[in-house]
Structures are given as structure tokens and as C-alpha cells.
mmCIF file of C-alpha atoms in Angstrom:
data_model
loop_
_atom_site.group_PDB
_atom_site.id
_atom_site.type_symbol
_atom_site.label_atom_id
_atom_site.label_comp_id
_atom_site.label_asym_id
_atom_site.label_seq_id
_atom_site.Cartn_x
_atom_site.Cartn_y
_atom_site.Cartn_z
ATOM 1 C CA MET A 125 -65.276 19.857 45.398
ATOM 2 C CA LEU A 126 -68.825 19.712 45.708
ATOM 3 C CA ASP A 127 -71.753 20.757 43.412
ATOM 4 C CA PRO A 128 -74.838 22.865 45.564
ATOM 5 C CA GLN A 129 -76.390 19.781 45.794
ATOM 6 C CA GLY A 130 -74.160 18.212 47.433
ATOM 7 C CA PHE A 131 -72.806 15.941 44.654
ATOM 8 C CA VAL A 132 -68.867 15.166 43.682
ATOM 9 C CA ALA A 133 -67.809 17.461 41.030
ATOM 10 C CA THR A 134 -64.634 19.325 39.572
ATOM 11 C CA CYS A 135 -62.958 22.011 40.242
ATOM 12 C CA ASN A 136 -61.475 25.248 37.997
ATOM 13 C CA SER A 137 -57.843 23.527 37.442
ATOM 14 C CA THR A 138 -58.865 19.507 38.011
ATOM 15 C CA HIS A 139 -60.875 17.060 37.069
ATOM 16 C CA PHE A 140 -62.335 14.101 38.423
ATOM 17 C CA PHE A 141 -62.552 9.878 37.648
ATOM 18 C CA ILE A 142 -63.458 7.300 39.529
ATOM 19 C CA VAL A 143 -63.117 3.838 37.626
ATOM 20 C CA ARG A 144 -65.839 1.888 39.278
ATOM 21 C CA GLU A 145 -66.448 -2.919 37.882
ATOM 22 C CA GLY A 146 -69.252 -2.224 36.272
ATOM 23 C CA ASP A 147 -71.362 -5.356 34.343
ATOM 24 C CA ASP A 148 -69.399 -5.481 31.873
ATOM 25 C CA GLY A 149 -66.202 -4.233 33.018
ATOM 26 C CA PRO A 150 -64.705 -1.411 34.263
ATOM 27 C CA GLU A 151 -66.795 2.383 34.368
ATOM 28 C CA VAL A 152 -65.353 5.758 34.075
ATOM 29 C CA TRP A 153 -67.512 8.110 36.771
ATOM 30 C CA THR A 154 -66.714 11.886 35.887
ATOM 31 C CA SER A 155 -69.936 14.507 37.534
ATOM 32 C CA THR A 156 -72.450 16.199 34.465
ATOM 33 C CA GLY A 157 -69.824 18.570 33.726
ATOM 34 C CA ASP A 158 -72.325 21.830 34.909
ATOM 35 C CA TYR A 159 -70.195 22.232 37.491
ATOM 36 C CA CYS A 160 -66.917 23.037 35.961
ATOM 37 C CA LEU A 161 -64.950 23.723 32.509
ATOM 38 C CA PRO A 162 -64.817 21.747 29.783
ATOM 39 C CA GLY A 163 -60.913 20.853 29.810
ATOM 40 C CA ILE A 164 -58.639 18.303 27.813
ATOM 41 C CA THR A 165 -57.744 16.083 30.084
ATOM 42 C CA ARG A 166 -61.801 15.508 31.077
ATOM 43 C CA ALA A 167 -62.356 15.541 26.566
ATOM 44 C CA ASN A 168 -59.563 13.184 25.551
ATOM 45 C CA VAL A 169 -60.379 10.620 28.909
ATOM 46 C CA LEU A 170 -63.794 10.301 27.827
ATOM 47 C CA ARG A 171 -63.053 9.737 23.931
ATOM 48 C CA LEU A 172 -60.153 7.465 25.185
ATOM 49 C CA CYS A 173 -63.014 5.518 26.466
ATOM 50 C CA ARG A 174 -64.742 5.160 23.792
ATOM 51 C CA ARG A 175 -62.162 4.136 21.717
ATOM 52 C CA TRP A 176 -61.435 1.294 23.784
ATOM 53 C CA GLY A 177 -65.163 0.013 24.960
ATOM 54 C CA ILE A 178 -64.660 1.416 28.424
ATOM 55 C CA THR A 179 -67.739 2.976 29.634
ATOM 56 C CA GLU A 180 -67.744 6.471 29.933
ATOM 57 C CA ARG A 181 -70.430 7.868 32.597
ATOM 58 C CA GLU A 182 -70.966 11.631 32.704
ATOM 59 C CA LYS A 183 -73.382 11.666 36.111
ATOM 60 C CA ASN A 184 -73.942 12.907 39.905
ATOM 61 C CA PHE A 185 -72.549 10.611 42.279
ATOM 62 C CA SER A 186 -71.962 10.851 45.925
ATOM 63 C CA VAL A 187 -68.639 10.884 48.603
ATOM 64 C CA SER A 188 -70.068 7.810 49.374
ATOM 65 C CA GLN A 189 -70.031 6.423 46.124
ATOM 66 C CA VAL A 190 -66.738 7.500 45.586
ATOM 67 C CA VAL A 191 -65.570 5.567 48.423
ATOM 68 C CA ARG A 192 -67.558 2.552 48.304
ATOM 69 C CA SER A 193 -65.936 2.537 45.180
ATOM 70 C CA ARG A 194 -62.720 2.186 45.709
ATOM 71 C CA ARG A 195 -62.251 -1.512 46.270
ATOM 72 C CA SER A 196 -64.372 -2.402 43.256
ATOM 73 C CA VAL A 197 -62.347 -1.981 40.636
ATOM 74 C CA ARG A 198 -60.627 -5.631 39.756
ATOM 75 C CA HIS A 199 -56.528 -5.229 38.926
ATOM 76 C CA ARG A 200 -57.023 -7.116 35.785
ATOM 77 C CA HIS A 201 -59.047 -4.813 33.790
ATOM 78 C CA LEU A 202 -56.071 -1.984 34.066
ATOM 79 C CA ARG A 203 -53.394 -3.658 32.616
ATOM 80 C CA ARG A 204 -50.774 -1.781 31.908
ATOM 81 C CA ASP A 205 -50.391 -2.677 28.467
ATOM 82 C CA ARG A 206 -53.592 -1.869 27.287
ATOM 83 C CA TRP A 207 -53.039 1.652 27.674
#
């Protein structure tokens, strides 16, 4: 879903996250929350990011930024043993 300004948003039953390669490792992006209900999943993902030192960003981002992020994460940061 897109918000009224055309940025990626969540809908009433799901939250949308992307993982991108940042300057200091992986970053988890999600929408600002202006157009979604606060939920347990969203809160837990953001809490776990903070606990494990993964940068989390609540921000506006476009569909083209989501598409470009598909290949930007290095899999070495997302090993199963870390989770």
C-alpha cells in the first residue's frame, strides 16, 4: 500500500519491512507509522533491532527504493545463528 503522499506504507493487517545494506551493516526500514495501526509485530521487530545493534529506521521511502534494495544486503550479515 502507498500512503497519500505515495510512500510505501503498511495496511491494516501487515507491516512492511525492508533490509538494506547501510554504512555500518544492515538496516531495517519500515514506514513512519503515520498510516498504520501500532502492532505487536512492528514493535517486536524494532525492539529486536535495537537489542542486536541493527539500525532501524522509521522513514518515508518509495517503491523504487524497495526494488533497489533487493540486491543490496550481503547475506553474511543475516546468518541464522544471529537470530
